Coordinates of C-alpha atoms and ligand atoms in Angstrom, one line a residue:
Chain A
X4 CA 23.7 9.3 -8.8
X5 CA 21.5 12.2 -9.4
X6 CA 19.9 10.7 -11.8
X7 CA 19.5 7.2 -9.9
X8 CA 17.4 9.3 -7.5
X9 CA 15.6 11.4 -9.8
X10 CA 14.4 7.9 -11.4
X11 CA 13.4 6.6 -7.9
X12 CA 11.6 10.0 -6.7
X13 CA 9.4 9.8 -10.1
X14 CA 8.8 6.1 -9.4
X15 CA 7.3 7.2 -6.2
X16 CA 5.6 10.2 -7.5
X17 CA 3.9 7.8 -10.2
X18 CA 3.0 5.4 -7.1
X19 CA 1.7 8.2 -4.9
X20 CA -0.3 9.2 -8.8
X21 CA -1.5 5.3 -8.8
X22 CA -2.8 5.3 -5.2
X23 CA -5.1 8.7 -6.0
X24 CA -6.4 6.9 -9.2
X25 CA -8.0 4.2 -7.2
X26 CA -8.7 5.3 -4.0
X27 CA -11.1 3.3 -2.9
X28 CA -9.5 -0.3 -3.6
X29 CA -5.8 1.7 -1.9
X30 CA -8.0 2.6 1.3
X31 CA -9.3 -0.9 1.6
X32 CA -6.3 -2.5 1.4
X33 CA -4.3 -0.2 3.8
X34 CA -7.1 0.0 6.1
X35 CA -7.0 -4.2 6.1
X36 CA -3.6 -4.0 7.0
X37 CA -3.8 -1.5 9.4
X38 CA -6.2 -4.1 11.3
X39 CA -3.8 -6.8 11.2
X40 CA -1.1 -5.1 11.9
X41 CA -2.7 -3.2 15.0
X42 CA -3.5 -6.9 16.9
X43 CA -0.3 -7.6 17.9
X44 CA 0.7 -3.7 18.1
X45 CA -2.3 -3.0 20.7
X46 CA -1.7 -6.0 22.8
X47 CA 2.1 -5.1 23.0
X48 CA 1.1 -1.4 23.9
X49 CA -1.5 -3.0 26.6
X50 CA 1.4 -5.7 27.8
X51 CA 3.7 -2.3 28.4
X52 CA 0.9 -0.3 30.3
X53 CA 0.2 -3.0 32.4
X54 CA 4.3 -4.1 33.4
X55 CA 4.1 -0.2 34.3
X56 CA 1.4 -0.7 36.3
X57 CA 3.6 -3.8 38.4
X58 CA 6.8 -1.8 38.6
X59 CA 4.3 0.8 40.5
X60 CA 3.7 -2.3 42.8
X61 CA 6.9 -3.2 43.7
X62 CA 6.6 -2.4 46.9
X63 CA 9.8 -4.4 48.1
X64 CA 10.2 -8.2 49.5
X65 CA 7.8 -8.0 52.3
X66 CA 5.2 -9.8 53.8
X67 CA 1.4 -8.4 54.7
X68 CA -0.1 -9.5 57.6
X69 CA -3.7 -8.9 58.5
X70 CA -4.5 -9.1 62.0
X71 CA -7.5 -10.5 63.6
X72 CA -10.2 -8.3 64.3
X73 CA -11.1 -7.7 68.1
X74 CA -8.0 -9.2 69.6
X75 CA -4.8 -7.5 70.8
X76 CA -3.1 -6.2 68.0
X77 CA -0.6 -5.5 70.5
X78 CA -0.1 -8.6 71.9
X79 CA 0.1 -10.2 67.8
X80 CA 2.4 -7.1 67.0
X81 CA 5.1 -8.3 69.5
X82 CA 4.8 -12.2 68.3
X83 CA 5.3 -10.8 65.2
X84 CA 8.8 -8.6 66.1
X85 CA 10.1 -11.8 68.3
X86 CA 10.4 -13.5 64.9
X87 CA 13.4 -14.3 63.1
X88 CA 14.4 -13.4 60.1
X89 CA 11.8 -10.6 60.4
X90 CA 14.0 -7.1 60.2
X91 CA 11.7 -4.1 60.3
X92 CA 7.8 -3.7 61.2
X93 CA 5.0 -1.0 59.9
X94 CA 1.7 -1.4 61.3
X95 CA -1.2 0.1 60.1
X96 CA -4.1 0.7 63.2
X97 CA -7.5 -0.1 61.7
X98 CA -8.4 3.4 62.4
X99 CA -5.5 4.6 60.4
X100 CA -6.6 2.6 57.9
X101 CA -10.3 3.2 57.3
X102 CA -8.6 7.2 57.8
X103 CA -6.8 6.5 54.6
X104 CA -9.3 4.6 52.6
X105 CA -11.7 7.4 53.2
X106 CA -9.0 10.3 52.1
X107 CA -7.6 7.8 49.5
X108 CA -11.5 7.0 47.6
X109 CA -13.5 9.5 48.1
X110 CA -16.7 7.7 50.3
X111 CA -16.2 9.4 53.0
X112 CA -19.5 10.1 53.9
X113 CA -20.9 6.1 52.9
X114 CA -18.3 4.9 55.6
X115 CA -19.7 7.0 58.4
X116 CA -23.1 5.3 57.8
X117 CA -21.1 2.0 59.1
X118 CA -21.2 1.6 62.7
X119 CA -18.0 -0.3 62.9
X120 CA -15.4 -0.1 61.6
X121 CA -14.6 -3.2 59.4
X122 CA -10.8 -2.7 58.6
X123 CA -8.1 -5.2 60.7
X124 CA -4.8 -3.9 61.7
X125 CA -2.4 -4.2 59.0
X126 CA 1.2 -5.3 59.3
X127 CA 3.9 -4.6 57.0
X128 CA 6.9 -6.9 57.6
X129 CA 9.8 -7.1 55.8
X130 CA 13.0 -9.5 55.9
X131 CA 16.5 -9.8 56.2
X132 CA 17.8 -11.2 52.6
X133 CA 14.6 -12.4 51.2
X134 CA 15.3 -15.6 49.3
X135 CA 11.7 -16.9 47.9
X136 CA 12.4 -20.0 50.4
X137 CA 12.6 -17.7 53.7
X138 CA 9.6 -15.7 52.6
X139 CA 7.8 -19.1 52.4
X140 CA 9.0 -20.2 55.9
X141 CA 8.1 -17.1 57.4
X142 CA 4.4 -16.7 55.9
X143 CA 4.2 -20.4 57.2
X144 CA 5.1 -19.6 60.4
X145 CA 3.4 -15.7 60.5
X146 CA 0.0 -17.9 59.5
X147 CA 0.1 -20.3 62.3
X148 CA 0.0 -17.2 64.9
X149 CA -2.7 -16.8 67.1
X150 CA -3.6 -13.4 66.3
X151 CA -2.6 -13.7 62.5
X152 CA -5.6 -13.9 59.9
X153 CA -4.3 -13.6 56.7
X154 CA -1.0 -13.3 55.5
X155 CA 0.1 -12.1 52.2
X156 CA 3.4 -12.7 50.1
X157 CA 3.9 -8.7 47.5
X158 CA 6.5 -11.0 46.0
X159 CA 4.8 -14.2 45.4
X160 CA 2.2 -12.1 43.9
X161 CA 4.3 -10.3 42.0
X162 CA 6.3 -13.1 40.6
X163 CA 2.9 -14.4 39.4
X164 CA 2.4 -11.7 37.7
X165 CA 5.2 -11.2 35.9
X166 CA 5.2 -15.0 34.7
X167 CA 1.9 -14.1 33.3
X168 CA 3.1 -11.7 31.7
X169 CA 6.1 -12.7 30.4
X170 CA 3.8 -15.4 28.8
X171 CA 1.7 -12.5 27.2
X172 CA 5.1 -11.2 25.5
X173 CA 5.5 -14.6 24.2
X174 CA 2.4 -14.3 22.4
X175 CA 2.6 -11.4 21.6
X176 CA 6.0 -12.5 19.3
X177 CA 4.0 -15.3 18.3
X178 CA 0.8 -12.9 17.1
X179 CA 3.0 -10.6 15.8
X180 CA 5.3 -13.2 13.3
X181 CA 2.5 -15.0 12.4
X182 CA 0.1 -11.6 11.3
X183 CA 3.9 -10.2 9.5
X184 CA 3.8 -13.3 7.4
X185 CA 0.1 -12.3 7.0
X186 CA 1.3 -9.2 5.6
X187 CA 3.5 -10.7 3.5
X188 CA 1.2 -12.5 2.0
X189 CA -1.7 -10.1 1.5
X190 CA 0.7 -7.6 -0.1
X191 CA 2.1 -11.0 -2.1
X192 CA -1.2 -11.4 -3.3
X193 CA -2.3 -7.7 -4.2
X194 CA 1.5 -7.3 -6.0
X195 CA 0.3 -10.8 -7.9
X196 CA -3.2 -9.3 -9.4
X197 CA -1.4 -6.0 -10.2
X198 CA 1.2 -7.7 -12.1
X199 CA -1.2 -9.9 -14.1
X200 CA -3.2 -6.5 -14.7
X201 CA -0.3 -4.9 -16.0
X202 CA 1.1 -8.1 -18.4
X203 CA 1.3 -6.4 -21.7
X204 CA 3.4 -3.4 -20.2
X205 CA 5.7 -5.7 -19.0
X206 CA 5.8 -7.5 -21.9
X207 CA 6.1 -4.0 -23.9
X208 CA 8.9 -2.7 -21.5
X209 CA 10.6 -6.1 -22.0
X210 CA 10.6 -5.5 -25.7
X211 CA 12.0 -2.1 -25.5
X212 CA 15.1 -2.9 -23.7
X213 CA 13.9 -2.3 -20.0
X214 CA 15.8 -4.4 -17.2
X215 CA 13.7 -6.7 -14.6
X216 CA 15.1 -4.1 -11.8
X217 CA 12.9 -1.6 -13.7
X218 CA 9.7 -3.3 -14.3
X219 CA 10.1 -4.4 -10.2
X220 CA 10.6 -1.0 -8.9
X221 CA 6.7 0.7 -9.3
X222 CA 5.9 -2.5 -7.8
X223 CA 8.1 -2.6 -5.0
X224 CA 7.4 0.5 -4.2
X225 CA 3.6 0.1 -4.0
X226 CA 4.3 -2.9 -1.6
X227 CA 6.5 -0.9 0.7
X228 CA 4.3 2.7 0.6
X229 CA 0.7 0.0 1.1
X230 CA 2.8 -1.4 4.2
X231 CA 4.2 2.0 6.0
X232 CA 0.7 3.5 5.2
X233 CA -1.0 0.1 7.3
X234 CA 1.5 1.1 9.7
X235 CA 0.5 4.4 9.9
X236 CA -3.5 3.1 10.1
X237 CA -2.4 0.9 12.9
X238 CA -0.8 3.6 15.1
X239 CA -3.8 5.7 14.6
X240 CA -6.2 3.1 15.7
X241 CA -4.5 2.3 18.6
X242 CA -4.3 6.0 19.6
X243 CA -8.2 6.4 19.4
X244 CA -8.1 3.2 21.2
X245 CA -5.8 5.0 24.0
X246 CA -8.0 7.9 23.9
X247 CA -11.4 6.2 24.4
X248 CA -9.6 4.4 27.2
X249 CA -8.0 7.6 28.7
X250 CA -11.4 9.2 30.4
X251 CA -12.1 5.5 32.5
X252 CA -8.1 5.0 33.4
X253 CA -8.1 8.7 34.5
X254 CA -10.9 7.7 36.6
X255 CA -9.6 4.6 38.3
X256 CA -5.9 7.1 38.7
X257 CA -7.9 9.6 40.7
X258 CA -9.7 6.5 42.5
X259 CA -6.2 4.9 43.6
X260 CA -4.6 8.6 44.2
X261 CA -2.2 6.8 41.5
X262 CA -0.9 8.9 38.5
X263 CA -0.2 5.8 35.6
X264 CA -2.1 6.9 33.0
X265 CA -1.3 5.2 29.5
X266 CA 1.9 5.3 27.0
X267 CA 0.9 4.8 23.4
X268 CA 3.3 4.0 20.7
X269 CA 6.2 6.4 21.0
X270 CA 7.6 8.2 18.4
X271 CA 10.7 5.9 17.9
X272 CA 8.2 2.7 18.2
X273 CA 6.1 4.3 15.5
X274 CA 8.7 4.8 13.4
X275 CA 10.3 1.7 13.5
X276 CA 6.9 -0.2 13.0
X277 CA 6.2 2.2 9.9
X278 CA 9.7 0.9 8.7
X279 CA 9.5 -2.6 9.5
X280 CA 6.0 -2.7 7.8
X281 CA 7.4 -0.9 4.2
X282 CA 9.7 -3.9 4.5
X283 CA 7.7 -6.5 4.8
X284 CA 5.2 -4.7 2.3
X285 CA 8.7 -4.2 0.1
X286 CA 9.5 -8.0 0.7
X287 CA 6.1 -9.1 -0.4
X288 CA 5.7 -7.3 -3.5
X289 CA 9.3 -8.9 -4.2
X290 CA 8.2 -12.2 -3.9
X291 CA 5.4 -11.9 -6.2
X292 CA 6.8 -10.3 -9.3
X293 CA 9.9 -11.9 -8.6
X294 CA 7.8 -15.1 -9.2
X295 CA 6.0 -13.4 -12.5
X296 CA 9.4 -12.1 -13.6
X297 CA 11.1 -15.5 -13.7
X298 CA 8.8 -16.6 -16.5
X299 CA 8.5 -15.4 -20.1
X300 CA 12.6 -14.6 -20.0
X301 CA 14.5 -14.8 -23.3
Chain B
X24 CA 25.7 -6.3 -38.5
X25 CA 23.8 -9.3 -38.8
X26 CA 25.4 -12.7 -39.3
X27 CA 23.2 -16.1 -39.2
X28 CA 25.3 -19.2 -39.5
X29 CA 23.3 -22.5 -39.8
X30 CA 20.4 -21.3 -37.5
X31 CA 18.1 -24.2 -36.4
X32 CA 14.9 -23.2 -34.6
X33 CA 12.4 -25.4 -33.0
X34 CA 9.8 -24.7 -31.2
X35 CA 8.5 -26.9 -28.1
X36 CA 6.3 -29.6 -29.7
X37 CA 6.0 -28.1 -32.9
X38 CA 8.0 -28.8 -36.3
X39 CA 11.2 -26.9 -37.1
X40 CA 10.0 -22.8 -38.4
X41 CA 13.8 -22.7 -39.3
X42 CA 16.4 -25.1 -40.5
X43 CA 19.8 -24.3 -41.4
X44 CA 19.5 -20.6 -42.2
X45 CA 22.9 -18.6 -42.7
X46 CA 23.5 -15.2 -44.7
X47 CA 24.9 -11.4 -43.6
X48 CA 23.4 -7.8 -43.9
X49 CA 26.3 -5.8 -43.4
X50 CA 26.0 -2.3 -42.0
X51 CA 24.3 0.5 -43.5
X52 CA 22.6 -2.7 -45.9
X53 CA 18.8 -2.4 -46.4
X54 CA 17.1 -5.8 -47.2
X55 CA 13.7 -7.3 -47.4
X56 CA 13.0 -10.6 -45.6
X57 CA 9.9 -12.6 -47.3
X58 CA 8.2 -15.5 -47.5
X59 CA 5.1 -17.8 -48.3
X60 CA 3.1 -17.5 -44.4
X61 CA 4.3 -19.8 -42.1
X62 CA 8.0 -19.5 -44.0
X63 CA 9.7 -18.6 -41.0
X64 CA 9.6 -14.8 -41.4
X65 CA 8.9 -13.3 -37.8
X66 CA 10.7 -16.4 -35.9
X67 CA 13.8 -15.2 -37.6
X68 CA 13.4 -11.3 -36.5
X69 CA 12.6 -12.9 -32.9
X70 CA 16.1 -14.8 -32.9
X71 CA 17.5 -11.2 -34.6
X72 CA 15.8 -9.3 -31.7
X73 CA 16.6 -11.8 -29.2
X74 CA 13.2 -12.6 -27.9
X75 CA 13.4 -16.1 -28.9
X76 CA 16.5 -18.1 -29.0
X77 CA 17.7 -20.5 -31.4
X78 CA 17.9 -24.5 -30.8
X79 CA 20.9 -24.2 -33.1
X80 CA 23.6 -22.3 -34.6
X81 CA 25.2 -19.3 -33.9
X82 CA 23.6 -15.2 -34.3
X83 CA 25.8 -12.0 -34.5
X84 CA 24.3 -8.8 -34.0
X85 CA 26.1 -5.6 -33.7
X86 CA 29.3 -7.4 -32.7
X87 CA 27.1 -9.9 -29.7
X88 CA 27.2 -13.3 -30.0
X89 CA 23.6 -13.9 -29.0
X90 CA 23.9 -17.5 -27.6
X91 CA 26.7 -16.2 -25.2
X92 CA 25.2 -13.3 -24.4
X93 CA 23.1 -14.1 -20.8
X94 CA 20.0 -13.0 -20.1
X95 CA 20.5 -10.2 -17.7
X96 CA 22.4 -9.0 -20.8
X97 CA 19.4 -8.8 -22.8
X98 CA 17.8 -5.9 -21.9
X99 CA 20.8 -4.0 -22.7
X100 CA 21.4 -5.5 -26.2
X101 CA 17.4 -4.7 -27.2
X102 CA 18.4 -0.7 -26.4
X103 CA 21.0 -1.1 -29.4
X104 CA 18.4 -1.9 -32.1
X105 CA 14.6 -0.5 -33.1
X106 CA 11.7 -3.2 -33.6
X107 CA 8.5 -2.7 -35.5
X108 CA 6.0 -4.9 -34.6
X109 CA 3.9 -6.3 -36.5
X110 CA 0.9 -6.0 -34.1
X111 CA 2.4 -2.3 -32.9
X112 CA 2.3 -3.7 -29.5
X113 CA 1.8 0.2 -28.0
X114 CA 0.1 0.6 -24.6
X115 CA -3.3 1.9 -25.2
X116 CA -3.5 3.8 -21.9
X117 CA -0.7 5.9 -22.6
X118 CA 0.1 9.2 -24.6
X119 CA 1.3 8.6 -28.1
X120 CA 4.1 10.7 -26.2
X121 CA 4.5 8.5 -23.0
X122 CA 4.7 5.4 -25.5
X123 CA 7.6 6.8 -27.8
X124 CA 9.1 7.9 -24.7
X125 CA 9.3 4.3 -23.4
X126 CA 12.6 2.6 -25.3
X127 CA 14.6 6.0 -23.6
X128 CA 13.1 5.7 -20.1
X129 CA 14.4 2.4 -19.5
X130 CA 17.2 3.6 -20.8
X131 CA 17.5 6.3 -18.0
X132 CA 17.1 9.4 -20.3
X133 CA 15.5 11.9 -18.2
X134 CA 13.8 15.6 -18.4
X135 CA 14.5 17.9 -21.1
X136 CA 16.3 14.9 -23.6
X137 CA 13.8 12.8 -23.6
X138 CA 11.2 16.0 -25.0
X139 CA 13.2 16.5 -27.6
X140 CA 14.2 13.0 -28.5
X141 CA 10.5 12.2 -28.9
X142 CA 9.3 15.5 -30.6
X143 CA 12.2 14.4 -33.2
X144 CA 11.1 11.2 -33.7
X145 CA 7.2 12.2 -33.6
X146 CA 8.4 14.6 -36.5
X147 CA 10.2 12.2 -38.4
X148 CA 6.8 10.2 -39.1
X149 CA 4.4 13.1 -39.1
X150 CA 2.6 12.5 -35.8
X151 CA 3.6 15.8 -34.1
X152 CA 0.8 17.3 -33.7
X153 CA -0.9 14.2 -31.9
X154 CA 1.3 14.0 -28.9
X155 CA -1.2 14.1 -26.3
X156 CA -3.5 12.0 -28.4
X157 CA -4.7 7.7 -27.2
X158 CA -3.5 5.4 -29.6
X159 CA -6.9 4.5 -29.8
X160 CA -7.8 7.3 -31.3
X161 CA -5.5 7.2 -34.4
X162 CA -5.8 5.2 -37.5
X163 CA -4.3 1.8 -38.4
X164 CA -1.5 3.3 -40.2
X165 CA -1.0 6.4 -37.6
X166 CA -0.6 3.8 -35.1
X167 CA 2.1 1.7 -37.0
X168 CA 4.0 5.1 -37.6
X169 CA 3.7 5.4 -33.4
X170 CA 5.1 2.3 -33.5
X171 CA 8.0 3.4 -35.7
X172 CA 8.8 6.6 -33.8
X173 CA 9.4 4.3 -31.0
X174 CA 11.6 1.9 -32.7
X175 CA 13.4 5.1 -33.6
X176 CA 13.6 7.3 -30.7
X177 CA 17.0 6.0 -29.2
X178 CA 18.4 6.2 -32.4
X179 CA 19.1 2.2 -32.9
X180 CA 21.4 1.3 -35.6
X181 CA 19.7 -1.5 -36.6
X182 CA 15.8 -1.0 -37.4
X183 CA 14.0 -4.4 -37.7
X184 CA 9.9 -4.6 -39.1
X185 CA 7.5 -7.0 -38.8
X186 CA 4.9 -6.5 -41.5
X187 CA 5.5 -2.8 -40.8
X188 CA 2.8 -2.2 -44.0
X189 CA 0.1 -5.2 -42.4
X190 CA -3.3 -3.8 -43.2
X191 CA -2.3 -0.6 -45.0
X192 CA -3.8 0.8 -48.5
X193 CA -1.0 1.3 -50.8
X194 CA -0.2 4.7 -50.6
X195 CA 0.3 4.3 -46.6
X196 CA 2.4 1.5 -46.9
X197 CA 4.5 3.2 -49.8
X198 CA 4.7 5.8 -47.9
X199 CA 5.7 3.9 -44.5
X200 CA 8.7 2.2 -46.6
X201 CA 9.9 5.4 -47.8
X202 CA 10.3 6.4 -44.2
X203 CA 12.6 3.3 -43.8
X204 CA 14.2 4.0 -46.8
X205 CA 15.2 7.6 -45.3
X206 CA 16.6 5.9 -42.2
X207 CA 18.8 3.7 -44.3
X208 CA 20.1 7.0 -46.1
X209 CA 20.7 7.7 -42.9
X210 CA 23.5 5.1 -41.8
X211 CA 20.6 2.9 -40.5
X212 CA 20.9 -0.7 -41.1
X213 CA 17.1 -2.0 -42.0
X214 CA 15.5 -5.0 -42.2
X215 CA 12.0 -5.2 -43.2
X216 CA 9.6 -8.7 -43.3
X217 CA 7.1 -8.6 -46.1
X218 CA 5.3 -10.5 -48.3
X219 CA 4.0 -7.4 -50.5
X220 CA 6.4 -8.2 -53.9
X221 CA 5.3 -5.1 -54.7
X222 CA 7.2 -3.1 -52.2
X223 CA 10.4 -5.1 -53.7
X224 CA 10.2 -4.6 -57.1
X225 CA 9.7 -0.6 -56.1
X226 CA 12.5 -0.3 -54.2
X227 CA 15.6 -2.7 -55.7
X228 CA 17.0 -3.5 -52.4
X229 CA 18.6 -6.8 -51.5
X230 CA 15.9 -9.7 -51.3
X231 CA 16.1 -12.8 -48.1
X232 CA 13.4 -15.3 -48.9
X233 CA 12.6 -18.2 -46.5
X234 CA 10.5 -21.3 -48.2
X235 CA 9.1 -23.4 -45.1
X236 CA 12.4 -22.5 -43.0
X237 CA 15.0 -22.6 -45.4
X238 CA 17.0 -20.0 -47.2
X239 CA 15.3 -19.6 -50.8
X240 CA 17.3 -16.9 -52.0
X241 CA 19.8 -14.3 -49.6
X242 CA 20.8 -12.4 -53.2
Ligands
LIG15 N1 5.4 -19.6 -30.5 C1 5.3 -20.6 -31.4 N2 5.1 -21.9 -31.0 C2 5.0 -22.9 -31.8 N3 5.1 -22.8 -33.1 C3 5.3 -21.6 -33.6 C4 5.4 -20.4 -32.8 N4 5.6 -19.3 -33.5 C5 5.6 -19.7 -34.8 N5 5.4 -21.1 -34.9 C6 5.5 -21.9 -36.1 O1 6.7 -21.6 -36.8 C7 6.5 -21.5 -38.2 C8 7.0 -20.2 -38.7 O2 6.1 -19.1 -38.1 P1 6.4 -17.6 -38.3 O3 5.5 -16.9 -37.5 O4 7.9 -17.4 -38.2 O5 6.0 -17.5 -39.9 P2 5.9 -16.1 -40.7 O6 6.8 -16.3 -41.9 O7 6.2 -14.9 -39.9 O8 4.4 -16.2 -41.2 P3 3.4 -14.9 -41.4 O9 3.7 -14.4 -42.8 O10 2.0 -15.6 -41.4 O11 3.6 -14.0 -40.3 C9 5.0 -21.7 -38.4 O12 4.8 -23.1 -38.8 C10 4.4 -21.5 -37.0 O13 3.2 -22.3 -36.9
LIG16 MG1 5.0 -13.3 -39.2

């Protein structure tokens, strides 16, 4: 046993020793892989910032209703409340409102140049047992109110979104099989040339008694270390790409009064993606001198 | 320790390099294989060494029965003997010490045996003091006796050559066989391919000459 692993620890050392010796032609080919494999990783990191985002949203089952301007919000707020179906009400004067948009983004002093002020009354409503049918009904009916300008389903909206982006996670999967058989295949194809590079070693290590397990390992290992090191490329490109889109997010938080930020890759992500990638770098390499292997056997 | 009954060999789409070759080296024998060129000479040590197999017949080596030994066997059975080739076949970016080494690192020798393993061999043919050195950088006949010191380093008890003297003067090449001859002294069963007469009328050991790929004489 402890010889098993001192075997394996030299074949990595030697690996590691192979990598420094051609640095250049190493970086490349990590840093190639790092850009494939950070696609699919970057759009999944974006899909999860932006179902955060919608969570924030979920502001219940309601229904927004904006009010005429320059009738009786009154009169519209007690059509409203006679409703059924309709369980609790929250309005939102235009004053109130254009008091909150001012504290909320900051121009303040631009609004006071207006002369009137251009918000409607706003009213929340929300329902008893909102099936998707009754919230129809009820927008049909809120809509067809006198005083009643524009009404607004949170759910409808929200539904929308969340088919979208339940799409995106599809393609996501898609992106991200179709760019692991890429990596597959590029470390296939890098494990091949090395192989043929290295023919008369094999050939001597045949010769002296050495089993197929052994002439696999230095390359197995190069397939898998290439892969978790892509890995490793990806989750730092997508971090600077967090951090050059921290300063603008930060902006648009302070904007909304809204504290989202972005999540990166967390530490159990990255480290399963690191793992995942040495496999498929591992599986790769496997192919390929599995392939070079089978021939010339006695 | 060797035992060749009727061995055929063909190669794909060529003519037959061997045809019904039998005879037995016992252990601790020494013998010379020769041959006109094209007699059949390395093909036989191939089927001995198990890198080629034979279209007929039956091989015994060190108690295997080649043809039903399988291949993931192989690697195994090629640790139990020492070949010489006759083209060295040493890896030229590697130490003269990294390439003796070789035989007992597949093997799974590790650390301080394998040092002294290979200083022992690298003794035993003189090339001590070039460790460190690039086959490259050696002679013809330094490099053959690399190429003994790692036939020799895992302490096989069969030693096969291949032209072991190829393109040496006569005092390297007496002076290669000698260091076979020592091994034999040594309990080491040997067999040596040649077609230099000269090293078999030096040394009276038994003679196995092949004639286009039959058995001339096995005396
Ligand atoms: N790989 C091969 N494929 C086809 N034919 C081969 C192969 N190797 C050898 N032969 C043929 O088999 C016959 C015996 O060849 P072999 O190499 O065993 O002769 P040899 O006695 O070692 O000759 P030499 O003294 O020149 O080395 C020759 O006719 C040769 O052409
Ligand atoms: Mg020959």
């Amino acid at each position: 046993m402890k010889g098993y692993l001192a075997r394996h620890a030299q074949v990595l050392v030697a690996t590691l020793g192979q990598f420094a010796r051609h640095p250049a032609a190493t970086a490349a080919t990590i840093l190639m892989i790092g850009v494939t494999i950070a696609l699919p990783t970057g759009l999944y990191v974006g899909l999860h910032n932006l179902e955060r985002l919608s969570h924030g949203w979920h502001r219940g089952d309601g229904l927004t209703v904006y009010l005429h301007r320059g009738r009786s919000d009154a009169r519209a707020l007690a059509a409203i409340r006679r409703l059924p179906g309709v369980r609790a009400v929250r309005y939102t004067s235009p004053q109130k409102g254009l008091a909150e948009f001012e504290r909320r983004s900051g121009f303040g002093k631009v609004l006071t140049v207006l002369r009137h002020n251009p918000l409607p009354g706003v009213v929340t409503v929300s329902l008893r047992g909102a099936s998707p049918a009754r919230l129809h009904t009820l927008a049909a009916t809120l809509r067809r109110l006198p005083d009643v300008g524009h009404v607004q389903s949170n759910r409808l909206w929200l539904e929308r979104l969340n088919a979208t982006l339940r799409l995106g996670r599809r393609l996501v999967m898609i992106l991200a099989v179709l760019l692991g058989l890429a990596l597959v295949l590029i470390l296939g194809n890098t494990t091949r040339v090395a192989v043929a590079n290295r023919a008369d070693e094999i050939e001597v290590i045949r010769l002296v008694g050495g089993t197929d397990a052994f002439i696999r390992r230095p390359f197995l290992y190069t397939g898998a270390l290439i892969g978790a090191f892509g890995a490793l490329c990806a989750w730092a490109l997508i971090t600077l790409g967090l951090a050059v889109l921290s300063g603008p997010v930060q902006r648009l938080d302070t904007l909304y009064a809204s504290h989202y930020g972005l999540v990166g890759l967390g530490g159990g992500s990255a480290l399963r993606l690191v793992l995942l990638c040495a496999a498929l770098g591992w599986l790769g390499a496997r192919l390929a001198v599995g392939r070079r292997l089978a021939r010339g056997r006695a | 320790m060797i035992e060749c009954q009727h061995v055929f060999k063909r190669y794909p789409g060529g003519n037959e390099a061997l045809s019904d070759v039998s005879f037995m080296l016992e252990a601790g024998e020494m013998a010379f294989l020769t041959g006109h060129s094209g007699a059949g000479k390395s093909t036989l040590l191939k089927l001995i060494s198990l890198i080629e197999r034979p279209t007929r017949g039956q091989i015994i080596v060190n108690n295997h029965n080649l043809g039903r030994l399988p291949p993931r066997r192989t690697p195994r059975f090629r640790r139990q003997i020492g070949v010489v080739f006759q083209d060295n076949k040493l890896l030229n970016d590697r130490t003269v010490f990294d390439n003796v080494a070789l035989p007992l690192v597949v093997a799974g020798v590790t650390g301080d045996e394998i040092r002294k393993r290979v200083q022992a061999a690298l003794d035993k043919v003189g090339l001590l003091a070039r460790a460190r050195s690039h086959p490259l950088m050696l002679s013809g006949g330094e490099q053959q006796r690399v190429g003994i010191a790692r036939a020799i380093a895992h302490r096989p008890s069969l030693l096969i050559a291949d032209e072991p003297t190829g393109n040496l003067d006569a005092a390297m090449s007496d002076e290669i066989i000698d260091l076979f001859r020592d091994f034999n002294d040594h309990g080491v069963t040997v067999l040596i391919a040649t077609h230099d007469w000269r090293h078999i009328a030096r040394c009276q050991k038994r003679v196995i000459e092949l004639g286009a790929g039959h058995l001339v004489t096995a005396a």
